[in-house]
Short mmCIF file of C-alpha atoms and ligand atoms in Angstrom, two decimals:
data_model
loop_
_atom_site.label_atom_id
_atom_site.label_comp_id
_atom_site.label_asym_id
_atom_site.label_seq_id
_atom_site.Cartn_x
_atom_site.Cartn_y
_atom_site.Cartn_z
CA UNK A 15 33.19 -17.94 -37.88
CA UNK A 16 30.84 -20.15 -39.97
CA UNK A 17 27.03 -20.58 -38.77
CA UNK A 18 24.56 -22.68 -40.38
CA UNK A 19 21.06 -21.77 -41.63
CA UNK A 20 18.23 -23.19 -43.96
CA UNK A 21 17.71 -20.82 -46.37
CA UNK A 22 20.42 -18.08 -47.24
CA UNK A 23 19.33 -15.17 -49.31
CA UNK A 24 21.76 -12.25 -50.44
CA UNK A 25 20.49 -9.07 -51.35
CA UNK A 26 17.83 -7.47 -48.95
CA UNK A 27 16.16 -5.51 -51.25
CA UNK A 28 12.52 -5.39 -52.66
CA UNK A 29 12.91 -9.35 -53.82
CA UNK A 30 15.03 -10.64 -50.84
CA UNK A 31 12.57 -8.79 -47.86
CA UNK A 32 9.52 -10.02 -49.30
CA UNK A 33 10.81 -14.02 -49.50
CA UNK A 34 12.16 -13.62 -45.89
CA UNK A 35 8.70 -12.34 -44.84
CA UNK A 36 7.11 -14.34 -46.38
CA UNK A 37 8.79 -17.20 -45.24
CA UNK A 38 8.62 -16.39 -42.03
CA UNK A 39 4.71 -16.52 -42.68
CA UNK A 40 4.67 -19.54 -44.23
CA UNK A 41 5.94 -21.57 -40.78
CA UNK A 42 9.62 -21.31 -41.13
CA UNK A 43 11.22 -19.88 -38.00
CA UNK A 44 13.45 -16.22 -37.98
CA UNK A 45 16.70 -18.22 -37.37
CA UNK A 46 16.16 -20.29 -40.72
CA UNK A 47 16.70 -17.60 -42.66
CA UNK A 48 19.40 -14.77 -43.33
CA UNK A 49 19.55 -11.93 -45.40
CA UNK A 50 22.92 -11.23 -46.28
CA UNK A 51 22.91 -7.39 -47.13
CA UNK A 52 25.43 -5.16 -48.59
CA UNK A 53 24.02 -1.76 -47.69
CA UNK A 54 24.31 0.01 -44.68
CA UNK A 55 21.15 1.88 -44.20
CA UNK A 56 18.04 -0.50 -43.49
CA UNK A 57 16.01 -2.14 -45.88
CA UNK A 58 14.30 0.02 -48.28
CA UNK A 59 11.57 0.42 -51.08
CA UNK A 60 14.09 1.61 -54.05
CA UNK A 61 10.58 2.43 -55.95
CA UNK A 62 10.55 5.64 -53.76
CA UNK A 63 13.81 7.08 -53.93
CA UNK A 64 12.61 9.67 -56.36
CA UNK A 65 10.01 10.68 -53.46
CA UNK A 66 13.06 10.82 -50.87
CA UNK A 67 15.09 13.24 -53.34
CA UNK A 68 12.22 15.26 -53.75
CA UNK A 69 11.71 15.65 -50.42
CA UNK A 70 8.52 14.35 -49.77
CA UNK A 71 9.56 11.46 -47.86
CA UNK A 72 12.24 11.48 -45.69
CA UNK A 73 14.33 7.84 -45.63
CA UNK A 74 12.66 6.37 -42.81
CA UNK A 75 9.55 6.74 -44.63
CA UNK A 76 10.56 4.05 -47.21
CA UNK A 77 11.86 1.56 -44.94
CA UNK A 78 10.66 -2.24 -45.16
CA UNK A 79 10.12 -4.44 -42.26
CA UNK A 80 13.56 -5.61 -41.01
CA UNK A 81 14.17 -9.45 -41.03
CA UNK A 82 15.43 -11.08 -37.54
CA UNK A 83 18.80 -12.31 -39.41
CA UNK A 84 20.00 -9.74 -41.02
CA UNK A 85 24.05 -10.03 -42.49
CA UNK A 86 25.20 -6.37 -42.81
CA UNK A 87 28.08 -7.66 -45.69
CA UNK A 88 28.71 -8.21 -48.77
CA UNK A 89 28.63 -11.93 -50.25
CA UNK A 90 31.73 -12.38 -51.58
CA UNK A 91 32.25 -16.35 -52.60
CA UNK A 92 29.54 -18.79 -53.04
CA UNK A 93 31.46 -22.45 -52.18
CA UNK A 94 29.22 -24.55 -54.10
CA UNK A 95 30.95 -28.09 -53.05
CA UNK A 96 30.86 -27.07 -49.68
CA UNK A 97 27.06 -25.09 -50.01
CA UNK A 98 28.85 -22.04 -47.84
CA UNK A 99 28.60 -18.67 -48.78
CA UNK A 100 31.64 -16.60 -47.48
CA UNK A 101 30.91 -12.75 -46.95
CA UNK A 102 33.23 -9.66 -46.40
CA UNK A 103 32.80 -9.36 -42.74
CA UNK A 104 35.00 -12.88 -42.82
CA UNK A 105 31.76 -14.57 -41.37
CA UNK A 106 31.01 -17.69 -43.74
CA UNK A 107 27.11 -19.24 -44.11
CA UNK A 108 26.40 -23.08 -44.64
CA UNK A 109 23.29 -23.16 -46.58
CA UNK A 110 20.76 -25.80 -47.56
CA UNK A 111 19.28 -23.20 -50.31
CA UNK A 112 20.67 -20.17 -51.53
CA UNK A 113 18.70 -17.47 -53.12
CA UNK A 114 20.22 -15.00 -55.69
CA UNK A 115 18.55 -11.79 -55.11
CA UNK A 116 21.11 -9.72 -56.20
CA UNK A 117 19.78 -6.78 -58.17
CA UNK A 118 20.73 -4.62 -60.40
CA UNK A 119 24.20 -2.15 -61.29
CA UNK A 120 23.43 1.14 -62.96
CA UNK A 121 24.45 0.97 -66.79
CA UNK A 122 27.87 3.34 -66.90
CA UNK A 123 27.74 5.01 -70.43
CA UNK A 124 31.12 5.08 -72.34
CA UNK A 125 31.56 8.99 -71.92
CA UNK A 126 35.01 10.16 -72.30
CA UNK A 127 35.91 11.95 -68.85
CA UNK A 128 32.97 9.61 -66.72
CA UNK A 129 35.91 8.16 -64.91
CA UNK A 130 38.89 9.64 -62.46
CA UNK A 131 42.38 8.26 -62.74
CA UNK A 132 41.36 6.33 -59.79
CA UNK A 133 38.13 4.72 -61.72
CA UNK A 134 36.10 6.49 -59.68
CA UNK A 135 32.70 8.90 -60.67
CA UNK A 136 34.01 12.60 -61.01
CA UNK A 137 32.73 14.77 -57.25
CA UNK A 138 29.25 16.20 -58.84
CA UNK A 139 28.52 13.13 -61.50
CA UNK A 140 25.66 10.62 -59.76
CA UNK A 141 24.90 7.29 -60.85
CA UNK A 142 20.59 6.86 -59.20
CA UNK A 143 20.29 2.98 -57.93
CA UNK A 144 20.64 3.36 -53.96
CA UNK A 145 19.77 5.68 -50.96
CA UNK A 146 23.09 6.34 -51.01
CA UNK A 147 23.51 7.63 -54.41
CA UNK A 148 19.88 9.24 -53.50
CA UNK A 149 21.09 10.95 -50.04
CA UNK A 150 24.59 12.00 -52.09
CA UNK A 151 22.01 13.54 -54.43
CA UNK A 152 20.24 15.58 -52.22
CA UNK A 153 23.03 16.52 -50.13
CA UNK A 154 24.52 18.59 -53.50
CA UNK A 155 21.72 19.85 -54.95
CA UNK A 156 20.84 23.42 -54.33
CA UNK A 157 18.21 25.46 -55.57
CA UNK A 158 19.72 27.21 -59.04
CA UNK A 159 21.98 24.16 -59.50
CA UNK A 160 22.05 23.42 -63.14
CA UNK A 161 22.08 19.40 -63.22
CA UNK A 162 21.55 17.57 -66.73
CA UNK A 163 20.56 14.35 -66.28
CA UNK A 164 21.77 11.78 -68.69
CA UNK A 165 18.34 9.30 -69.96
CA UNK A 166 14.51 10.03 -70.48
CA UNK A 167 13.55 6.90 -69.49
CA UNK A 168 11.77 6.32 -66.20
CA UNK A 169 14.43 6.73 -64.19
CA UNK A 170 15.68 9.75 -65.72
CA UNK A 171 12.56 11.44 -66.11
CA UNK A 172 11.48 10.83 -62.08
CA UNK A 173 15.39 12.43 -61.47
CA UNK A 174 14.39 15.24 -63.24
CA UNK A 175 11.08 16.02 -61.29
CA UNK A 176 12.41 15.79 -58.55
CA UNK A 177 15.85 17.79 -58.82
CA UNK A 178 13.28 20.21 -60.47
CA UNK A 179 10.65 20.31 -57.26
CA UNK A 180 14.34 20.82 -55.18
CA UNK A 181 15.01 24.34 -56.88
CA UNK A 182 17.65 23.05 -59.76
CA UNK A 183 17.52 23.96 -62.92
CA UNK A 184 17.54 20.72 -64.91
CA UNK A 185 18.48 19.27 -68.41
CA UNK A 186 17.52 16.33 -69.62
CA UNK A 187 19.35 14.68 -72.38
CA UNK A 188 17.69 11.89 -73.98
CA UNK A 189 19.05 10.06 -76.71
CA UNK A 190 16.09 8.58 -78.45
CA UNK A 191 13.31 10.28 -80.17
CA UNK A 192 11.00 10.68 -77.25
CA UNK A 193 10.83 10.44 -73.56
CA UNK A 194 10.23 6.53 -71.81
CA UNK A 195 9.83 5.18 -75.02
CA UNK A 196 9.65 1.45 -73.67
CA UNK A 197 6.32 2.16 -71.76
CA UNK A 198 4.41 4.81 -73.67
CA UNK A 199 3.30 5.67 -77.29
CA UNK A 200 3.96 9.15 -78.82
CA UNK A 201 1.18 10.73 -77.33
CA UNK A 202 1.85 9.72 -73.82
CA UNK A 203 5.52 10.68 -74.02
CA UNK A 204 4.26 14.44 -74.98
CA UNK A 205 2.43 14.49 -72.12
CA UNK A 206 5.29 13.81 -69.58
CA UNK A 207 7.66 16.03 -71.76
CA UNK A 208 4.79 19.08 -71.19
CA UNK A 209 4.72 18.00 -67.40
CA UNK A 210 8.35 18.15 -67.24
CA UNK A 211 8.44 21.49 -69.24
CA UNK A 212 5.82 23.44 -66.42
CA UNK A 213 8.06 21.96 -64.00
CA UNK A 214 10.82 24.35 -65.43
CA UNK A 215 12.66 20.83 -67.11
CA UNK A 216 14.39 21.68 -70.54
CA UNK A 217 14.44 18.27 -72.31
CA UNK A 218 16.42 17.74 -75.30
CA UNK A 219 15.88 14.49 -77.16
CA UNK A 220 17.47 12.86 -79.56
CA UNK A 221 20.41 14.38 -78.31
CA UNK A 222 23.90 12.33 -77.56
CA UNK A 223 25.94 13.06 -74.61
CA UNK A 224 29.93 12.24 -75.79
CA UNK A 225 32.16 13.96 -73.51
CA UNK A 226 31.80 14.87 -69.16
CA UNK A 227 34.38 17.49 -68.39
CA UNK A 228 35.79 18.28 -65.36
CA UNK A 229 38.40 20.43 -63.49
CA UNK A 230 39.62 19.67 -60.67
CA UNK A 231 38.04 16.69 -60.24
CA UNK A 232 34.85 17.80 -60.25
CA UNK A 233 31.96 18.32 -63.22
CA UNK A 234 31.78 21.66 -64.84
CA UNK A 235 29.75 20.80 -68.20
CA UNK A 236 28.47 17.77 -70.30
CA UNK A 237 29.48 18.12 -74.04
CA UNK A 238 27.25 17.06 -76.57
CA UNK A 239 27.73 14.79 -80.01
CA UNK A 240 27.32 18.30 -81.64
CA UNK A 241 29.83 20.06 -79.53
CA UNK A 242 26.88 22.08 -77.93
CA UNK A 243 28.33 22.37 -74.29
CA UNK A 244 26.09 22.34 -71.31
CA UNK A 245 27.30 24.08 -68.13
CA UNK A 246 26.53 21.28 -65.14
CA UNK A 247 27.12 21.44 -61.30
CA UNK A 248 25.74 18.13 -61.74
CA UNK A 249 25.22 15.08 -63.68
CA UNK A 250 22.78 12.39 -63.30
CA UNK A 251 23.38 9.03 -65.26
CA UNK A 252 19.81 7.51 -65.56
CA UNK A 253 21.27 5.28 -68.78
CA UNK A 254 19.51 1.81 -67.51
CA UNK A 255 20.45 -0.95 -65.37
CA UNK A 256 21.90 -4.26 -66.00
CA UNK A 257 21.49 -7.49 -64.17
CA UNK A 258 24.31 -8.34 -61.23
CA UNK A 259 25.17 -11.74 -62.15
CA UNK A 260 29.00 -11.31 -61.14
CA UNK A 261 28.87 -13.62 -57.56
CA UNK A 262 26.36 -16.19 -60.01
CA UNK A 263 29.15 -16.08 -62.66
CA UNK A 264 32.30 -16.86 -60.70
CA UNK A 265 30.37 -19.42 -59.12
CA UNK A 266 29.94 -21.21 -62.54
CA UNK A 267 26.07 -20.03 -62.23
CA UNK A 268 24.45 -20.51 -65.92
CA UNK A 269 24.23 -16.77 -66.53
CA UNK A 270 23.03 -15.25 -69.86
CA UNK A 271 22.04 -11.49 -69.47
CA UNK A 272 20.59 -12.37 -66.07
CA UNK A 273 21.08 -15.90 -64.39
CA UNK A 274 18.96 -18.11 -65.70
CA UNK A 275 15.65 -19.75 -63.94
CA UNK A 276 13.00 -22.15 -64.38
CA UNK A 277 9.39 -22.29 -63.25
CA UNK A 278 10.64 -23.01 -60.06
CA UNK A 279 12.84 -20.30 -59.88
CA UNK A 280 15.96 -23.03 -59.77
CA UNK A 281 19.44 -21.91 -61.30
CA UNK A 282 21.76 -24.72 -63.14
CA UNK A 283 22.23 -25.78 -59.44
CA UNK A 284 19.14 -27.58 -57.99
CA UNK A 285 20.17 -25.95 -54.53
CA UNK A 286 20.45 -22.16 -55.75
CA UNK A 287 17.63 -19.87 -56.28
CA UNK A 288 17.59 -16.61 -58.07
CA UNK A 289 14.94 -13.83 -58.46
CA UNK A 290 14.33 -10.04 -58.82
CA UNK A 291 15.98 -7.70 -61.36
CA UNK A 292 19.43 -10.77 -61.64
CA UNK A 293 17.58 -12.69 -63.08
CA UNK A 294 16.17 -13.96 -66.13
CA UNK A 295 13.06 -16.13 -66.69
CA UNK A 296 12.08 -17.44 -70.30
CA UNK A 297 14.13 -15.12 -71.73
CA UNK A 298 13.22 -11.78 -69.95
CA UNK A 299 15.03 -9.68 -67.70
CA UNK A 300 12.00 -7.67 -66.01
CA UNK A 301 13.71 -5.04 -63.71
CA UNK A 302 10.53 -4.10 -62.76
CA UNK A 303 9.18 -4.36 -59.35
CA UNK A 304 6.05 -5.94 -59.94
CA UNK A 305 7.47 -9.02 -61.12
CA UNK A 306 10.16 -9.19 -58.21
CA UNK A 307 7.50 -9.43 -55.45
CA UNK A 308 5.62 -11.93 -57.58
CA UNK A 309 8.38 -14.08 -57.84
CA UNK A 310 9.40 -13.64 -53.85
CA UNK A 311 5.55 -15.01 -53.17
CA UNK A 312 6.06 -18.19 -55.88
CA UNK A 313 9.07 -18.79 -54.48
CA UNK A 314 8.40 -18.49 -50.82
CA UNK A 315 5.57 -21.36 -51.16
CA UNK A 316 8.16 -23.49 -53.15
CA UNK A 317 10.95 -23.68 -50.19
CA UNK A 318 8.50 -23.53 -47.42
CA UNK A 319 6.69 -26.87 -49.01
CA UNK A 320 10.72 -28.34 -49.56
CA UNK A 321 11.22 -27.61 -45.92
CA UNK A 322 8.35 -29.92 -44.65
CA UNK A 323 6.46 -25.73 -43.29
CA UNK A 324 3.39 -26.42 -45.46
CA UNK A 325 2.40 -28.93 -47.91
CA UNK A 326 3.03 -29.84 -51.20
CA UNK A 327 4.00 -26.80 -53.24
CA UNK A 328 1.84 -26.34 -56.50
CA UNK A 329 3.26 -22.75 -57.53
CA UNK A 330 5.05 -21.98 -60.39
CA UNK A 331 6.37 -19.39 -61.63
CA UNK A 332 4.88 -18.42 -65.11
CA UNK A 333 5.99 -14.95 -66.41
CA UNK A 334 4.23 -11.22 -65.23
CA UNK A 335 2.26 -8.78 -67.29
CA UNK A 336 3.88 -5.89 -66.20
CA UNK A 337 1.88 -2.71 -65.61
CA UNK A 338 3.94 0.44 -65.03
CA UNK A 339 3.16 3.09 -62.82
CA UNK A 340 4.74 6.47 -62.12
CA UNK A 341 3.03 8.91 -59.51
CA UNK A 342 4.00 12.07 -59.86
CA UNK A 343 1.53 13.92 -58.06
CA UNK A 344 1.01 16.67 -55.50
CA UNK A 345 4.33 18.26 -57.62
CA UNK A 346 2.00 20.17 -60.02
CA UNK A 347 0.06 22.00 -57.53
CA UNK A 348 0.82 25.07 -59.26
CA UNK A 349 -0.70 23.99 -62.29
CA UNK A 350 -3.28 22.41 -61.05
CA UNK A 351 -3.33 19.21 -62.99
CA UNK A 352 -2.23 15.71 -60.85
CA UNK A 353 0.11 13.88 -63.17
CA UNK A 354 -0.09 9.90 -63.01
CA UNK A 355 0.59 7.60 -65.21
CA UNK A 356 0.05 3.81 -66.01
CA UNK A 357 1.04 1.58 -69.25
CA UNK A 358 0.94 -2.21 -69.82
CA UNK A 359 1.47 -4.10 -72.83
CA UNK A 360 1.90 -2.61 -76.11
CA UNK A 361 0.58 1.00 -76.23
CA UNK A 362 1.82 1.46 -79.59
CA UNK A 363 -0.68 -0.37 -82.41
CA UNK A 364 0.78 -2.88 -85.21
CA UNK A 365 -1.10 -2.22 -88.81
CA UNK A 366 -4.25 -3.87 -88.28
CA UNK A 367 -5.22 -3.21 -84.52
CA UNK A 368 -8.07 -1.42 -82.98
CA UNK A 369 -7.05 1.76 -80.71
CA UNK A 370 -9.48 3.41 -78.61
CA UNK A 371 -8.35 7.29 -77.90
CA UNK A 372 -9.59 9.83 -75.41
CA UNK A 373 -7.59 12.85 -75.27
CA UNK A 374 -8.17 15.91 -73.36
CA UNK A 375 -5.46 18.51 -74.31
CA UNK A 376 -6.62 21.30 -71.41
CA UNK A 377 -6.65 18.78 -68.67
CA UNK A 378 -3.62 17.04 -69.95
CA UNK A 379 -5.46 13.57 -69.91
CA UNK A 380 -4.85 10.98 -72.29
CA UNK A 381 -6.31 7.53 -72.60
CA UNK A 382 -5.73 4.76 -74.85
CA UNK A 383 -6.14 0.70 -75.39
CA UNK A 384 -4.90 -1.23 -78.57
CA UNK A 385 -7.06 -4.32 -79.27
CA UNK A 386 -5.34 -7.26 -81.75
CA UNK A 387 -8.16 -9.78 -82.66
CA UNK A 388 -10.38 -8.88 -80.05
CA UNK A 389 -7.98 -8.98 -77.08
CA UNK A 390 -6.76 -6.20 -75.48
CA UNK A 391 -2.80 -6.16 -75.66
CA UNK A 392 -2.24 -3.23 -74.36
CA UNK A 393 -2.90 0.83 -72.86
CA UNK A 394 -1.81 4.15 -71.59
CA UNK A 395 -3.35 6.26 -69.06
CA UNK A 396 -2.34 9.56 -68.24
CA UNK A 397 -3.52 12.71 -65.93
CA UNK A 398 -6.83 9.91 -64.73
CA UNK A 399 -5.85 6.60 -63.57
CA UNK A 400 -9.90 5.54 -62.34
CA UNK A 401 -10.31 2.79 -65.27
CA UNK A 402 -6.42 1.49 -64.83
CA UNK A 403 -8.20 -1.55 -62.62
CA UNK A 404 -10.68 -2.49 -65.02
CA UNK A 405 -8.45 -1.94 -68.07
CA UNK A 406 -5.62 -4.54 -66.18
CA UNK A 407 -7.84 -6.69 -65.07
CA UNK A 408 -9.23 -7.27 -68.90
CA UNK A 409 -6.09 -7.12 -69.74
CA UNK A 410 -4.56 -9.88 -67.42
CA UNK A 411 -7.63 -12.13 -68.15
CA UNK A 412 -6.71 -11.83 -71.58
CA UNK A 413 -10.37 -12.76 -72.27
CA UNK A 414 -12.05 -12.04 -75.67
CA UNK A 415 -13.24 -8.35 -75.49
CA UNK A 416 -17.50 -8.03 -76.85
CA UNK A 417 -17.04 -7.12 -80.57
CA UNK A 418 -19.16 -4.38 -80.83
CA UNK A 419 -16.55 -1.78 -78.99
CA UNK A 420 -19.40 -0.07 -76.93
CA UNK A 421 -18.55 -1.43 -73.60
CA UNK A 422 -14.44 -1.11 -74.36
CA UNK A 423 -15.48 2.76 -74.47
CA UNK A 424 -16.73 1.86 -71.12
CA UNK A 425 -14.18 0.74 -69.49
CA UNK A 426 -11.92 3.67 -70.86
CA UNK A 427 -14.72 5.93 -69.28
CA UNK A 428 -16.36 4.05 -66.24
CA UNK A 429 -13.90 5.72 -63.66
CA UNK A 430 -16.08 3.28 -61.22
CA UNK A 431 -14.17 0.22 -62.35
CA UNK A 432 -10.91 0.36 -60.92
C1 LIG B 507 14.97 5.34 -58.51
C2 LIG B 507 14.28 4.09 -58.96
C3 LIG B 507 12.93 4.13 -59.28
C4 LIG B 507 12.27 2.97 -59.69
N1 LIG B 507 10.95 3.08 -59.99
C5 LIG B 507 10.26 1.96 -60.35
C6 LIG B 507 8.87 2.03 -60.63
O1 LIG B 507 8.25 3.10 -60.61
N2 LIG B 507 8.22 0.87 -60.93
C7 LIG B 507 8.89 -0.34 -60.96
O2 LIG B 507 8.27 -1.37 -61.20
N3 LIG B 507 10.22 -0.43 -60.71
C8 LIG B 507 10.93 0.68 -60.41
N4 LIG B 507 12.28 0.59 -60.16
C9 LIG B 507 12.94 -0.73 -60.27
C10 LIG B 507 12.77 -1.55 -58.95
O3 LIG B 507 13.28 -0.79 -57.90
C11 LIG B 507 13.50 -2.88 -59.07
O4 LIG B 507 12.92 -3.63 -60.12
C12 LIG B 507 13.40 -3.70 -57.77
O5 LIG B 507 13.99 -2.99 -56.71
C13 LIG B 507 14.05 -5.06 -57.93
O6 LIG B 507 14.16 -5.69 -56.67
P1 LIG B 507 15.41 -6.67 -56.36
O7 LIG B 507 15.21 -7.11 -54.96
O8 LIG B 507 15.56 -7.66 -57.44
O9 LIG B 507 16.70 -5.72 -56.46
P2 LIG B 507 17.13 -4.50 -55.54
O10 LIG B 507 15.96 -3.81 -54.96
O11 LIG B 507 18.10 -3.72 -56.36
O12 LIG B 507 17.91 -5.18 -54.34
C14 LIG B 507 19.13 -5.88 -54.50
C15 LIG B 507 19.94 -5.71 -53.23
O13 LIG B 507 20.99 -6.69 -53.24
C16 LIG B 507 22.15 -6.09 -52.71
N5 LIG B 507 23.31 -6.90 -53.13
C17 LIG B 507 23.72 -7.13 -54.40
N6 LIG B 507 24.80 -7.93 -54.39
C18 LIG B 507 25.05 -8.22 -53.10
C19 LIG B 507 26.06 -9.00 -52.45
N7 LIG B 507 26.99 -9.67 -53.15
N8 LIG B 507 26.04 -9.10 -51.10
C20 LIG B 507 25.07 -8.44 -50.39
N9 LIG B 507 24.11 -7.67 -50.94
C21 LIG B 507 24.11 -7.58 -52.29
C22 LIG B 507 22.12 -4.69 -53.29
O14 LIG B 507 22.96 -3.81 -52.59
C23 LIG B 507 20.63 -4.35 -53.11
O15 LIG B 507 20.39 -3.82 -51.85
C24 LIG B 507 12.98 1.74 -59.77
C25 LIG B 507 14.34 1.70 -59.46
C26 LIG B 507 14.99 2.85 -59.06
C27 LIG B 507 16.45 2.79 -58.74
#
């Protein structure tokens, strides 16, 4: 059966709720607009799926506002001639616009033994992207499992805590130097490697996973590049994502790494949108979540104005400043010491730039901004977040910063500001 509706969006996650909502707020009415979603379970905040497998939250807890049209299905065939997009429940969508908001796939890493003869992920080895793989998760773990995780990035690192506040014993094999090296400078990283360590978290970096070995079917150990084995009822691959441009592609989308956008948000075809983690804007690829809802708002105004809701749209789309934040709190209550954590910019100084360092070894604090020609391009807070808002917002502003350094100090010390 083929229905018609104004706007089309596939993918109902973080990007694709926010433009239907705010859509919907912006004068368009609920039957304008479907979300065509592939997963079963409702709409959901992926941000918190670490909180679900620790079991602080159960699923419900994460859930976003359902939209009124809501396509449980998978897109399968965007018709461009024809502007229909055909799904896998056989139901087929005319659209005036289409909006790409299509995510991201978990980056596979080319382990020998990853895959069954059937091309499917040994029972025991867990990719982390959906409730799904998140429920899967915390259906096998037990307390005394020994998991490794694979990646000491952020995803791998909030696996880790939270298989490790569930009972397991956990591994974490990173293969670069140091843990979440794209957000955080040396000192930083120590201080989620000593967080994971009270947690009971062996971390291993520099250290190259090559082989998964099974029997059966099902994980026993992880091998390492120097034939160290490590016993594993479980693995976690936490190895990155990468854009899903595959529906943009076979539609003859112009794709790069992501599919690629203007201002406006507008693919190669004037009547197809694309945001969130798929795609890519001026050459970046954010997968962040900050810049997915940014883009959802920009882009909201821009179809609402196109479909006569409001008037003429002035928004544009210009790039975020990503700041990255990773609660981990309430875990440490037996150590006493909260653990958050917030970077933006460039925590780690070129030869020539001011840095401004507080560090409070005992308390497990740690505070930094890097100034390049008085501008502040970038910081790391950990264990006290109070100046994050102040530090941002100067950061944001981009504004010349006083010369003298005295009130920078402030800022790194007036927990008032944020
Ligand atoms: C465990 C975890 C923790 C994270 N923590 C942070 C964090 O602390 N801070 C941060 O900024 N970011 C974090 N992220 C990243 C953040 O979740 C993403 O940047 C954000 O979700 C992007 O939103 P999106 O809507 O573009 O994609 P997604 O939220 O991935 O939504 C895409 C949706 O589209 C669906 N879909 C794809 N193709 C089709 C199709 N053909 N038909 C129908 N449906 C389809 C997918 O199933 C999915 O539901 C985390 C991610 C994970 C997995």
């Amino acid at each position: 059966m083929t229905s018609n509706a104004r706007v089309v969006v596939i993918g109902a996650g973080l990007a694709g709720v926010r433009l239907a909502r705010r859509l919907g707020e912006l004068g368009l009415s609920a039957s304008d607009v479907v979300l065509v979603g592939e997963e079963e379970h409702r709409p959901y905040n992926r941000v918190l799926l670490a909180e679900v497998l620790a079991g602080r939250y159960a699923p419900e807890v994460i859930a976003l506002p359902t939209p009124d049209r809501l396509v449980r299905a998978r897109a399968e065939h965007i018709d461009r001639a024809d502007r229909t997009v055909h799904c896998s429940d056989g139901s087929a969508i005319r659209f005036e616009t289409l909006v790409l908001a299509t995510g991201s796939n978990p980056v596979l890493p080319p382990l020998r033994g990853l895959f069954t003869p059937d091309h499917e992920l040994p029972e025991g080895v867990h990719a982390f992207r959906t409730m799904d793989d998140c429920l899967g998760l915390s259906k096998a773990v037990r307390p005394g499992a020994r998991v490794v995780v694979i990646g000491g990035g952020l995803l791998g690192v909030s696996a880790a805590r939270a298989l490790a506040v569930r009972g397991a014993q956990v591994v974490l094999a990173q293969q670069g130097e140091r843990l979440m090296e794209r957000q955080l400078d040396p000192g930083a990283s120590a201080l989620v490697l000593r967080h994971l360590n009270e947690l009971g978290v062996e971390v291993h970096t520099e250290c190259r996973v090559r082989d998964v070995r099974c029997v059966g079917g099902r994980v026993r150990s992880v091998e390492l590049a120097d034939h160290y084995a490590l016993d594993a009822d479980l693995v976690v691959l936490a190895c990155g994502v990468h854009p899903r441009v595959g529906l943009a592609r076979d539609a003859g989308l112009a794709v790069h790494k992501g599919i690629l956008v203007d201002d406006e948000l507008r693919t190669s075809d004037p009547h197809i949108r694309a945001l969130g983690d798929c795609s890519q804007h001026q050459g970046t690829i954010y997968g962040l979540a900050t810049p997915a809802l940014e883009q959802a708002n920009v882009l909201a105004e821009l179809i609402a104005s196109e479909a006569g809701a409001s008037g003429a749209a002035t928004a544009r789309y210009t790039g975020t400043r990503a700041l990255t934040r990773l609660t981990l709190t309430d875990f440490t209550a037996d150590t006493g010491n909260p653990f958050d954590l917030a970077a933006f910019g460039e925590p780690t100084p070129r030869p020539g730039d001011d840095v401004i360092q507080l560090a409070d070894a005992t308390r497990g604090t740690y505070r930094k901004v890097v100034v390049r020609d008085d501008r502040l391009v970038g910081g790391v807070l950990v264990g006290e977040l109070g100046t994050v808002g102040a530090l941002a917002r100067a950061w944001e502003g981009a504004e010349p910063l006083p010369t003298d350094g005295g009130p920078l100090l402030h800022l790194l010390t007036n927990d008032g500001g944020s």
